């Protein structure tokens, strides 16, 4: 299947996208350390089902622009998703699919503009209201704390970004991430782009990095998402422990559902593409 690469201006940012198909919009949002290519298995399936499948590169990830406002807070990501829906001509039958930071953006976009989305799929990161704070999880979050320091860019960039190799190895044991690592290293190869990706994490803990124009979206991102959601998580996820996915459901919209995928790490859409595609298609109809 041939996919078109386009540039779409939304929320004042030039987004590079990969897309194909016609029909209701299926907007697929990637996370870190990843790119829009993470959806390469799911996009053709969505197209075959009759969707216009679009996977943008998130703000700061080449070929998408580094945003002039320098904002990477959750409100900015949610606003991007809503603006992309508008720019791509989405209707109220659109579906939203997000992994990792893409899931965070999806929760915010659903709470901010629920009328735009019919169904949602969130993968590997539950809503912020789900508490997973224990000693083992704090150890897994070492990178998050490193990213708050001025050393972060130097550490990640060293030796051809082998730091990212380590994250993928830890987060998705046994998965060959060579193709994905090549893509993300290209997307973040420029120092400004690497700082942008790290900026997502810095904005988590530093309100001084928040931009006033996203205040409403930032508040929305703290509310429960309004769109019925399928939540997927791998039981071998080395990034985030969610031993009981059933406990995630009360933090989602009414009518939501959660599935724990056996033998799968942090990137289910890549590690178990057939299983994920079947679950997603059953959910979005």
PDB file of C-alpha atoms in Angstrom:
ATOM      1  CA  UNK A   1       0.000   0.000   0.000  1.00  0.00           C
ATOM      2  CA  UNK A   2       1.303   3.432  -0.943  1.00  0.00           C
ATOM      3  CA  UNK A   3       1.231   6.081   1.751  1.00  0.00           C
ATOM      4  CA  UNK A   4       1.355   9.789   1.051  1.00  0.00           C
ATOM      5  CA  UNK A   5       3.614  12.123   3.003  1.00  0.00           C
ATOM      6  CA  UNK A   6       2.117  15.562   3.536  1.00  0.00           C
ATOM      7  CA  UNK A   7       2.612  18.760   5.458  1.00  0.00           C
ATOM      8  CA  UNK A   8      -0.400  19.983   7.429  1.00  0.00           C
ATOM      9  CA  UNK A   9      -0.486  23.265   9.369  1.00  0.00           C
ATOM     10  CA  UNK A  10      -2.361  22.911  12.652  1.00  0.00           C
ATOM     11  CA  UNK A  11      -2.153  24.905  15.864  1.00  0.00           C
ATOM     12  CA  UNK A  12       0.504  27.095  14.243  1.00  0.00           C
ATOM     13  CA  UNK A  13       2.835  24.132  13.630  1.00  0.00           C
ATOM     14  CA  UNK A  14       3.776  22.463  10.343  1.00  0.00           C
ATOM     15  CA  UNK A  15       3.177  18.756  10.873  1.00  0.00           C
ATOM     16  CA  UNK A  16       4.655  16.081   8.664  1.00  0.00           C
ATOM     17  CA  UNK A  17       2.187  13.223   8.235  1.00  0.00           C
ATOM     18  CA  UNK A  18       1.945   9.745   6.785  1.00  0.00           C
ATOM     19  CA  UNK A  19      -1.525   8.970   5.481  1.00  0.00           C
ATOM     20  CA  UNK A  20      -3.676   6.930   3.141  1.00  0.00           C
ATOM     21  CA  UNK A  21      -7.289   6.024   2.496  1.00  0.00           C
ATOM     22  CA  UNK A  22     -10.644   7.751   2.422  1.00  0.00           C
ATOM     23  CA  UNK A  23     -13.459   7.854   4.926  1.00  0.00           C
ATOM     24  CA  UNK A  24     -13.750   8.777   8.591  1.00  0.00           C
ATOM     25  CA  UNK A  25     -10.542  10.118  10.102  1.00  0.00           C
ATOM     26  CA  UNK A  26      -8.391   7.757  12.175  1.00  0.00           C
ATOM     27  CA  UNK A  27      -5.728   9.939  13.813  1.00  0.00           C
ATOM     28  CA  UNK A  28      -2.778   7.920  15.171  1.00  0.00           C
ATOM     29  CA  UNK A  29      -0.396   9.629  17.620  1.00  0.00           C
ATOM     30  CA  UNK A  30       3.042   8.261  18.514  1.00  0.00           C
ATOM     31  CA  UNK A  31       5.119   8.558  21.664  1.00  0.00           C
ATOM     32  CA  UNK A  32       8.767   8.495  22.795  1.00  0.00           C
ATOM     33  CA  UNK A  33      11.245   7.386  21.636  1.00  0.00           C
ATOM     34  CA  UNK A  34       9.328   6.683  18.459  1.00  0.00           C
ATOM     35  CA  UNK A  35       7.881   8.227  15.302  1.00  0.00           C
ATOM     36  CA  UNK A  36       4.809   8.051  13.094  1.00  0.00           C
ATOM     37  CA  UNK A  37       6.346   4.910  11.547  1.00  0.00           C
ATOM     38  CA  UNK A  38       5.254   3.013  14.664  1.00  0.00           C
ATOM     39  CA  UNK A  39       1.845   2.749  12.982  1.00  0.00           C
ATOM     40  CA  UNK A  40       3.134   1.085   9.815  1.00  0.00           C
ATOM     41  CA  UNK A  41       1.295  -2.174  10.593  1.00  0.00           C
ATOM     42  CA  UNK A  42      -1.978  -0.616  11.753  1.00  0.00           C
ATOM     43  CA  UNK A  43      -2.411   2.064   9.077  1.00  0.00           C
ATOM     44  CA  UNK A  44      -3.043  -0.363   6.164  1.00  0.00           C
ATOM     45  CA  UNK A  45      -5.578  -2.272   8.267  1.00  0.00           C
ATOM     46  CA  UNK A  46      -7.419   0.949   9.048  1.00  0.00           C
ATOM     47  CA  UNK A  47      -7.458   1.897   5.371  1.00  0.00           C
ATOM     48  CA  UNK A  48      -8.830  -1.512   4.397  1.00  0.00           C
ATOM     49  CA  UNK A  49     -11.616  -1.031   6.942  1.00  0.00           C
ATOM     50  CA  UNK A  50     -12.584   2.240   5.251  1.00  0.00           C
ATOM     51  CA  UNK A  51     -10.796   4.898   7.294  1.00  0.00           C
ATOM     52  CA  UNK A  52      -8.604   7.790   6.289  1.00  0.00           C
ATOM     53  CA  UNK A  53      -5.609   6.828   8.416  1.00  0.00           C
ATOM     54  CA  UNK A  54      -3.253   9.682   9.347  1.00  0.00           C
ATOM     55  CA  UNK A  55      -0.139   9.440  11.509  1.00  0.00           C
ATOM     56  CA  UNK A  56       1.529  12.798  12.246  1.00  0.00           C
ATOM     57  CA  UNK A  57       5.012  13.229  13.619  1.00  0.00           C
ATOM     58  CA  UNK A  58       4.551  14.912  16.989  1.00  0.00           C
ATOM     59  CA  UNK A  59       5.717  18.495  17.515  1.00  0.00           C
ATOM     60  CA  UNK A  60       9.500  18.701  17.392  1.00  0.00           C
ATOM     61  CA  UNK A  61      10.010  15.332  15.677  1.00  0.00           C
ATOM     62  CA  UNK A  62      11.294  15.733  12.104  1.00  0.00           C
ATOM     63  CA  UNK A  63       9.818  16.390   9.628  1.00  0.00           C
ATOM     64  CA  UNK A  64       7.338  18.232  11.876  1.00  0.00           C
ATOM     65  CA  UNK A  65       8.568  21.680  12.915  1.00  0.00           C
ATOM     66  CA  UNK A  66      10.022  22.617  16.260  1.00  0.00           C
ATOM     67  CA  UNK A  67       7.189  24.846  17.563  1.00  0.00           C
ATOM     68  CA  UNK A  68       7.908  28.543  17.858  1.00  0.00           C
ATOM     69  CA  UNK A  69       6.231  28.690  21.277  1.00  0.00           C
ATOM     70  CA  UNK A  70       8.621  26.044  22.640  1.00  0.00           C
ATOM     71  CA  UNK A  71       5.744  24.400  24.492  1.00  0.00           C
ATOM     72  CA  UNK A  72       5.564  20.654  25.093  1.00  0.00           C
ATOM     73  CA  UNK A  73       3.015  20.565  27.903  1.00  0.00           C
ATOM     74  CA  UNK A  74       0.084  18.168  27.789  1.00  0.00           C
ATOM     75  CA  UNK A  75      -2.270  21.006  26.866  1.00  0.00           C
ATOM     76  CA  UNK A  76      -0.213  21.767  23.763  1.00  0.00           C
ATOM     77  CA  UNK A  77      -0.283  18.114  22.674  1.00  0.00           C
ATOM     78  CA  UNK A  78      -4.044  17.902  23.209  1.00  0.00           C
ATOM     79  CA  UNK A  79      -4.528  21.146  21.276  1.00  0.00           C
ATOM     80  CA  UNK A  80      -2.421  19.750  18.433  1.00  0.00           C
ATOM     81  CA  UNK A  81      -4.680  16.703  18.149  1.00  0.00           C
ATOM     82  CA  UNK A  82      -7.822  18.837  18.079  1.00  0.00           C
ATOM     83  CA  UNK A  83      -6.284  21.219  15.536  1.00  0.00           C
ATOM     84  CA  UNK A  84      -5.185  18.300  13.347  1.00  0.00           C
ATOM     85  CA  UNK A  85      -8.743  16.966  13.413  1.00  0.00           C
ATOM     86  CA  UNK A  86      -9.892  20.367  12.149  1.00  0.00           C
ATOM     87  CA  UNK A  87      -7.149  20.768   9.537  1.00  0.00           C
ATOM     88  CA  UNK A  88      -7.700  17.249   8.184  1.00  0.00           C
ATOM     89  CA  UNK A  89     -11.436  17.785   7.824  1.00  0.00           C
ATOM     90  CA  UNK A  90     -12.404  15.329  10.555  1.00  0.00           C
ATOM     91  CA  UNK A  91     -16.057  14.904  11.529  1.00  0.00           C
ATOM     92  CA  UNK A  92     -17.781  13.554  14.625  1.00  0.00           C
ATOM     93  CA  UNK A  93     -17.154   9.988  13.413  1.00  0.00           C
ATOM     94  CA  UNK A  94     -13.365  10.331  13.819  1.00  0.00           C
ATOM     95  CA  UNK A  95     -11.405   7.884  15.958  1.00  0.00           C
ATOM     96  CA  UNK A  96      -8.298   8.693  17.972  1.00  0.00           C
ATOM     97  CA  UNK A  97      -5.479   6.221  18.608  1.00  0.00           C
ATOM     98  CA  UNK A  98      -2.502   7.092  20.812  1.00  0.00           C
ATOM     99  CA  UNK A  99       0.531   5.306  22.219  1.00  0.00           C
ATOM    100  CA  UNK A 100       2.707   6.564  25.098  1.00  0.00           C
ATOM    101  CA  UNK A 101       2.786  10.389  24.781  1.00  0.00           C
ATOM    102  CA  UNK A 102       0.241   9.930  22.007  1.00  0.00           C
ATOM    103  CA  UNK A 103      -2.100   8.368  24.566  1.00  0.00           C
ATOM    104  CA  UNK A 104      -1.537  11.335  26.881  1.00  0.00           C
ATOM    105  CA  UNK A 105      -2.417  13.677  24.010  1.00  0.00           C
ATOM    106  CA  UNK A 106      -5.488  11.603  23.196  1.00  0.00           C
ATOM    107  CA  UNK A 107      -6.864  11.763  26.741  1.00  0.00           C
ATOM    108  CA  UNK A 108      -6.480  15.530  26.680  1.00  0.00           C
ATOM    109  CA  UNK A 109      -7.991  15.923  23.213  1.00  0.00           C
ATOM    110  CA  UNK A 110     -11.017  13.836  24.206  1.00  0.00           C
ATOM    111  CA  UNK A 111     -11.645  15.926  27.322  1.00  0.00           C
ATOM    112  CA  UNK A 112     -11.046  19.164  25.412  1.00  0.00           C
ATOM    113  CA  UNK A 113     -13.284  18.423  22.405  1.00  0.00           C
ATOM    114  CA  UNK A 114     -15.369  15.287  23.010  1.00  0.00           C
ATOM    115  CA  UNK A 115     -17.707  16.089  20.146  1.00  0.00           C
ATOM    116  CA  UNK A 116     -14.931  15.386  17.643  1.00  0.00           C
ATOM    117  CA  UNK A 117     -14.225  11.745  18.540  1.00  0.00           C
ATOM    118  CA  UNK A 118     -16.468   8.674  18.317  1.00  0.00           C
ATOM    119  CA  UNK A 119     -14.039   6.128  19.773  1.00  0.00           C
ATOM    120  CA  UNK A 120     -10.527   6.123  21.193  1.00  0.00           C
ATOM    121  CA  UNK A 121      -7.702   3.631  21.720  1.00  0.00           C
ATOM    122  CA  UNK A 122      -4.978   4.323  24.290  1.00  0.00           C
ATOM    123  CA  UNK A 123      -1.897   2.132  24.475  1.00  0.00           C
ATOM    124  CA  UNK A 124       0.704   1.640  27.238  1.00  0.00           C
ATOM    125  CA  UNK A 125       0.042   4.786  29.293  1.00  0.00           C
ATOM    126  CA  UNK A 126      -3.077   5.015  31.480  1.00  0.00           C
ATOM    127  CA  UNK A 127      -4.714   8.303  32.523  1.00  0.00           C
ATOM    128  CA  UNK A 128      -2.749  10.425  34.971  1.00  0.00           C
ATOM    129  CA  UNK A 129      -5.226   9.652  37.740  1.00  0.00           C
ATOM    130  CA  UNK A 130      -4.121   5.997  37.809  1.00  0.00           C
ATOM    131  CA  UNK A 131      -1.613   5.595  40.640  1.00  0.00           C
ATOM    132  CA  UNK A 132       1.370   3.347  39.850  1.00  0.00           C
ATOM    133  CA  UNK A 133       3.889   4.766  42.289  1.00  0.00           C
ATOM    134  CA  UNK A 134       5.995   2.100  43.958  1.00  0.00           C
ATOM    135  CA  UNK A 135       9.716   1.422  44.312  1.00  0.00           C
ATOM    136  CA  UNK A 136       9.939  -0.751  41.202  1.00  0.00           C
ATOM    137  CA  UNK A 137       8.230   1.893  39.085  1.00  0.00           C
ATOM    138  CA  UNK A 138      10.474   4.662  40.375  1.00  0.00           C
ATOM    139  CA  UNK A 139      13.470   2.636  39.203  1.00  0.00           C
ATOM    140  CA  UNK A 140      11.951   2.282  35.741  1.00  0.00           C
ATOM    141  CA  UNK A 141      11.426   6.038  35.639  1.00  0.00           C
ATOM    142  CA  UNK A 142      15.145   6.833  35.979  1.00  0.00           C
ATOM    143  CA  UNK A 143      15.135   8.396  32.509  1.00  0.00           C
ATOM    144  CA  UNK A 144      12.299  10.725  33.482  1.00  0.00           C
ATOM    145  CA  UNK A 145      14.360  12.177  36.332  1.00  0.00           C
ATOM    146  CA  UNK A 146      17.510  12.330  34.184  1.00  0.00           C
ATOM    147  CA  UNK A 147      15.558  14.395  31.651  1.00  0.00           C
ATOM    148  CA  UNK A 148      15.024  17.114  34.248  1.00  0.00           C
ATOM    149  CA  UNK A 149      18.778  17.807  34.321  1.00  0.00           C
ATOM    150  CA  UNK A 150      21.021  19.797  31.948  1.00  0.00           C
ATOM    151  CA  UNK A 151      22.940  16.569  31.260  1.00  0.00           C
ATOM    152  CA  UNK A 152      20.030  14.936  29.460  1.00  0.00           C
ATOM    153  CA  UNK A 153      20.815  15.995  25.889  1.00  0.00           C
ATOM    154  CA  UNK A 154      24.485  15.080  26.226  1.00  0.00           C
ATOM    155  CA  UNK A 155      23.700  11.659  27.694  1.00  0.00           C
ATOM    156  CA  UNK A 156      21.088  10.749  25.086  1.00  0.00           C
ATOM    157  CA  UNK A 157      23.125  12.024  22.121  1.00  0.00           C
ATOM    158  CA  UNK A 158      26.343  10.232  23.110  1.00  0.00           C
ATOM    159  CA  UNK A 159      27.669   7.331  21.012  1.00  0.00           C
ATOM    160  CA  UNK A 160      25.030   7.570  18.273  1.00  0.00           C
ATOM    161  CA  UNK A 161      22.148   7.722  20.744  1.00  0.00           C
ATOM    162  CA  UNK A 162      22.784   4.280  22.226  1.00  0.00           C
ATOM    163  CA  UNK A 163      20.768   5.490  25.227  1.00  0.00           C
ATOM    164  CA  UNK A 164      17.666   5.035  23.069  1.00  0.00           C
ATOM    165  CA  UNK A 165      18.780   1.526  22.149  1.00  0.00           C
ATOM    166  CA  UNK A 166      18.834   0.753  25.866  1.00  0.00           C
ATOM    167  CA  UNK A 167      15.348   2.105  26.449  1.00  0.00           C
ATOM    168  CA  UNK A 168      13.866   0.001  23.651  1.00  0.00           C
ATOM    169  CA  UNK A 169      15.738  -3.072  24.895  1.00  0.00           C
ATOM    170  CA  UNK A 170      14.397  -2.577  28.422  1.00  0.00           C
ATOM    171  CA  UNK A 171      10.891  -1.591  27.408  1.00  0.00           C
ATOM    172  CA  UNK A 172      10.257  -4.268  24.766  1.00  0.00           C
ATOM    173  CA  UNK A 173      12.371  -7.325  25.663  1.00  0.00           C
ATOM    174  CA  UNK A 174      13.084  -9.561  22.692  1.00  0.00           C
ATOM    175  CA  UNK A 175      11.775  -7.161  20.048  1.00  0.00           C
ATOM    176  CA  UNK A 176      14.122  -6.194  17.198  1.00  0.00           C
ATOM    177  CA  UNK A 177      13.835  -2.398  17.225  1.00  0.00           C
ATOM    178  CA  UNK A 178      16.534  -1.680  14.642  1.00  0.00           C
ATOM    179  CA  UNK A 179      14.090  -0.224  12.092  1.00  0.00           C
ATOM    180  CA  UNK A 180      12.329   1.894  14.708  1.00  0.00           C
ATOM    181  CA  UNK A 181      15.587   3.143  16.235  1.00  0.00           C
ATOM    182  CA  UNK A 182      16.855   4.233  12.822  1.00  0.00           C
ATOM    183  CA  UNK A 183      13.678   6.253  12.297  1.00  0.00           C
ATOM    184  CA  UNK A 184      13.674   7.948  15.704  1.00  0.00           C
ATOM    185  CA  UNK A 185      17.387   8.760  15.571  1.00  0.00           C
ATOM    186  CA  UNK A 186      16.803  10.458  12.235  1.00  0.00           C
ATOM    187  CA  UNK A 187      13.817  12.362  13.633  1.00  0.00           C
ATOM    188  CA  UNK A 188      15.769  13.566  16.709  1.00  0.00           C
ATOM    189  CA  UNK A 189      19.230  13.861  15.181  1.00  0.00           C
ATOM    190  CA  UNK A 190      19.236  17.657  15.318  1.00  0.00           C
ATOM    191  CA  UNK A 191      20.045  18.974  18.835  1.00  0.00           C
ATOM    192  CA  UNK A 192      16.982  21.230  18.819  1.00  0.00           C
ATOM    193  CA  UNK A 193      14.773  18.261  18.058  1.00  0.00           C
ATOM    194  CA  UNK A 194      16.312  16.137  20.782  1.00  0.00           C
ATOM    195  CA  UNK A 195      15.717  18.977  23.237  1.00  0.00           C
ATOM    196  CA  UNK A 196      12.119  19.131  22.025  1.00  0.00           C
ATOM    197  CA  UNK A 197      11.533  15.441  22.780  1.00  0.00           C
ATOM    198  CA  UNK A 198      13.104  15.804  26.212  1.00  0.00           C
ATOM    199  CA  UNK A 199      11.030  18.955  26.703  1.00  0.00           C
ATOM    200  CA  UNK A 200       7.866  16.840  26.938  1.00  0.00           C
ATOM    201  CA  UNK A 201       9.235  15.437  30.212  1.00  0.00           C
ATOM    202  CA  UNK A 202      10.541  18.734  31.533  1.00  0.00           C
ATOM    203  CA  UNK A 203       7.117  20.316  31.082  1.00  0.00           C
ATOM    204  CA  UNK A 204       5.655  17.655  33.382  1.00  0.00           C
ATOM    205  CA  UNK A 205       7.375  19.114  36.431  1.00  0.00           C
ATOM    206  CA  UNK A 206       8.025  22.731  35.519  1.00  0.00           C
ATOM    207  CA  UNK A 207       4.906  24.918  35.207  1.00  0.00           C
ATOM    208  CA  UNK A 208       7.178  27.806  34.202  1.00  0.00           C
ATOM    209  CA  UNK A 209       7.461  26.046  30.844  1.00  0.00           C
ATOM    210  CA  UNK A 210       3.693  26.182  30.323  1.00  0.00           C
ATOM    211  CA  UNK A 211       2.242  28.643  27.811  1.00  0.00           C
ATOM    212  CA  UNK A 212      -0.824  30.667  28.785  1.00  0.00           C
ATOM    213  CA  UNK A 213      -2.664  29.957  25.554  1.00  0.00           C
ATOM    214  CA  UNK A 214      -2.906  26.280  26.548  1.00  0.00           C
ATOM    215  CA  UNK A 215      -4.344  26.906  30.019  1.00  0.00           C
ATOM    216  CA  UNK A 216      -7.820  25.652  29.059  1.00  0.00           C
ATOM    217  CA  UNK A 217      -6.417  22.592  27.309  1.00  0.00           C
ATOM    218  CA  UNK A 218      -4.104  21.908  30.237  1.00  0.00           C
ATOM    219  CA  UNK A 219      -7.052  21.902  32.630  1.00  0.00           C
ATOM    220  CA  UNK A 220      -9.012  19.638  30.291  1.00  0.00           C
ATOM    221  CA  UNK A 221      -6.129  17.184  30.209  1.00  0.00           C
ATOM    222  CA  UNK A 222      -6.590  16.629  33.956  1.00  0.00           C
ATOM    223  CA  UNK A 223     -10.251  15.634  33.517  1.00  0.00           C
ATOM    224  CA  UNK A 224     -11.549  12.200  32.645  1.00  0.00           C
ATOM    225  CA  UNK A 225     -11.603  11.646  28.893  1.00  0.00           C
ATOM    226  CA  UNK A 226     -15.124  11.704  27.470  1.00  0.00           C
ATOM    227  CA  UNK A 227     -14.702   9.209  24.636  1.00  0.00           C
ATOM    228  CA  UNK A 228     -15.304   5.451  25.094  1.00  0.00           C
ATOM    229  CA  UNK A 229     -11.801   4.010  25.144  1.00  0.00           C
ATOM    230  CA  UNK A 230     -10.096   0.698  24.515  1.00  0.00           C
ATOM    231  CA  UNK A 231      -7.015   0.537  26.750  1.00  0.00           C
ATOM    232  CA  UNK A 232      -4.199  -1.866  25.795  1.00  0.00           C
ATOM    233  CA  UNK A 233      -1.134  -2.736  27.874  1.00  0.00           C
ATOM    234  CA  UNK A 234       1.549  -5.409  27.561  1.00  0.00           C
ATOM    235  CA  UNK A 235       2.284  -7.609  30.568  1.00  0.00           C
ATOM    236  CA  UNK A 236       6.025  -7.433  29.821  1.00  0.00           C
ATOM    237  CA  UNK A 237       6.151  -3.632  29.532  1.00  0.00           C
ATOM    238  CA  UNK A 238       9.526  -2.596  30.911  1.00  0.00           C
ATOM    239  CA  UNK A 239       8.592   1.080  31.043  1.00  0.00           C
ATOM    240  CA  UNK A 240       5.354   1.149  32.993  1.00  0.00           C
ATOM    241  CA  UNK A 241       3.882  -1.493  35.275  1.00  0.00           C
ATOM    242  CA  UNK A 242       0.115  -1.912  35.111  1.00  0.00           C
ATOM    243  CA  UNK A 243      -0.483  -5.290  36.751  1.00  0.00           C
ATOM    244  CA  UNK A 244      -4.281  -4.875  36.787  1.00  0.00           C
ATOM    245  CA  UNK A 245      -5.645  -3.229  33.645  1.00  0.00           C
ATOM    246  CA  UNK A 246      -9.139  -3.625  35.040  1.00  0.00           C
ATOM    247  CA  UNK A 247      -8.254  -0.942  37.571  1.00  0.00           C
ATOM    248  CA  UNK A 248      -7.711   1.486  34.676  1.00  0.00           C
ATOM    249  CA  UNK A 249     -11.303   1.250  33.415  1.00  0.00           C
ATOM    250  CA  UNK A 250     -12.913   3.426  36.154  1.00  0.00           C
ATOM    251  CA  UNK A 251     -10.578   6.229  35.087  1.00  0.00           C
ATOM    252  CA  UNK A 252     -11.894   6.090  31.517  1.00  0.00           C
ATOM    253  CA  UNK A 253     -15.192   7.162  29.970  1.00  0.00           C
ATOM    254  CA  UNK A 254     -18.299   5.044  30.539  1.00  0.00           C
ATOM    255  CA  UNK A 255     -18.384   2.050  28.241  1.00  0.00           C
ATOM    256  CA  UNK A 256     -14.602   1.688  28.071  1.00  0.00           C
ATOM    257  CA  UNK A 257     -12.679  -1.589  28.069  1.00  0.00           C
ATOM    258  CA  UNK A 258      -9.129  -2.715  28.889  1.00  0.00           C
ATOM    259  CA  UNK A 259      -7.019  -5.662  27.667  1.00  0.00           C
ATOM    260  CA  UNK A 260      -3.725  -6.973  29.041  1.00  0.00           C
ATOM    261  CA  UNK A 261      -1.648  -8.456  26.216  1.00  0.00           C
ATOM    262  CA  UNK A 262       0.412 -11.497  27.196  1.00  0.00           C
ATOM    263  CA  UNK A 263       4.087 -11.638  26.273  1.00  0.00           C
ATOM    264  CA  UNK A 264       4.088  -8.054  24.979  1.00  0.00           C
ATOM    265  CA  UNK A 265       6.199  -5.076  26.035  1.00  0.00           C
ATOM    266  CA  UNK A 266       5.749  -1.309  25.748  1.00  0.00           C
ATOM    267  CA  UNK A 267       5.062  -1.216  21.973  1.00  0.00           C
ATOM    268  CA  UNK A 268       2.108  -3.577  21.357  1.00  0.00           C
ATOM    269  CA  UNK A 269       1.370  -2.086  17.928  1.00  0.00           C
ATOM    270  CA  UNK A 270       4.808  -3.315  16.827  1.00  0.00           C
ATOM    271  CA  UNK A 271       5.302  -6.416  18.960  1.00  0.00           C
ATOM    272  CA  UNK A 272       1.844  -7.920  18.399  1.00  0.00           C
ATOM    273  CA  UNK A 273       0.475  -6.068  15.351  1.00  0.00           C
ATOM    274  CA  UNK A 274      -2.113  -8.679  14.359  1.00  0.00           C
ATOM    275  CA  UNK A 275      -3.602  -8.926  17.834  1.00  0.00           C
ATOM    276  CA  UNK A 276      -3.674  -5.147  18.224  1.00  0.00           C
ATOM    277  CA  UNK A 277      -5.255  -4.666  14.797  1.00  0.00           C
ATOM    278  CA  UNK A 278      -8.015  -7.164  15.604  1.00  0.00           C
ATOM    279  CA  UNK A 279      -8.769  -5.514  18.939  1.00  0.00           C
ATOM    280  CA  UNK A 280      -8.723  -2.022  17.459  1.00  0.00           C
ATOM    281  CA  UNK A 281     -10.980  -2.901  14.523  1.00  0.00           C
ATOM    282  CA  UNK A 282     -13.453  -4.655  16.790  1.00  0.00           C
ATOM    283  CA  UNK A 283     -13.530  -1.565  18.987  1.00  0.00           C
ATOM    284  CA  UNK A 284     -13.848   1.169  16.389  1.00  0.00           C
ATOM    285  CA  UNK A 285     -16.249  -0.793  14.185  1.00  0.00           C
TER     286      UNK A 285
END
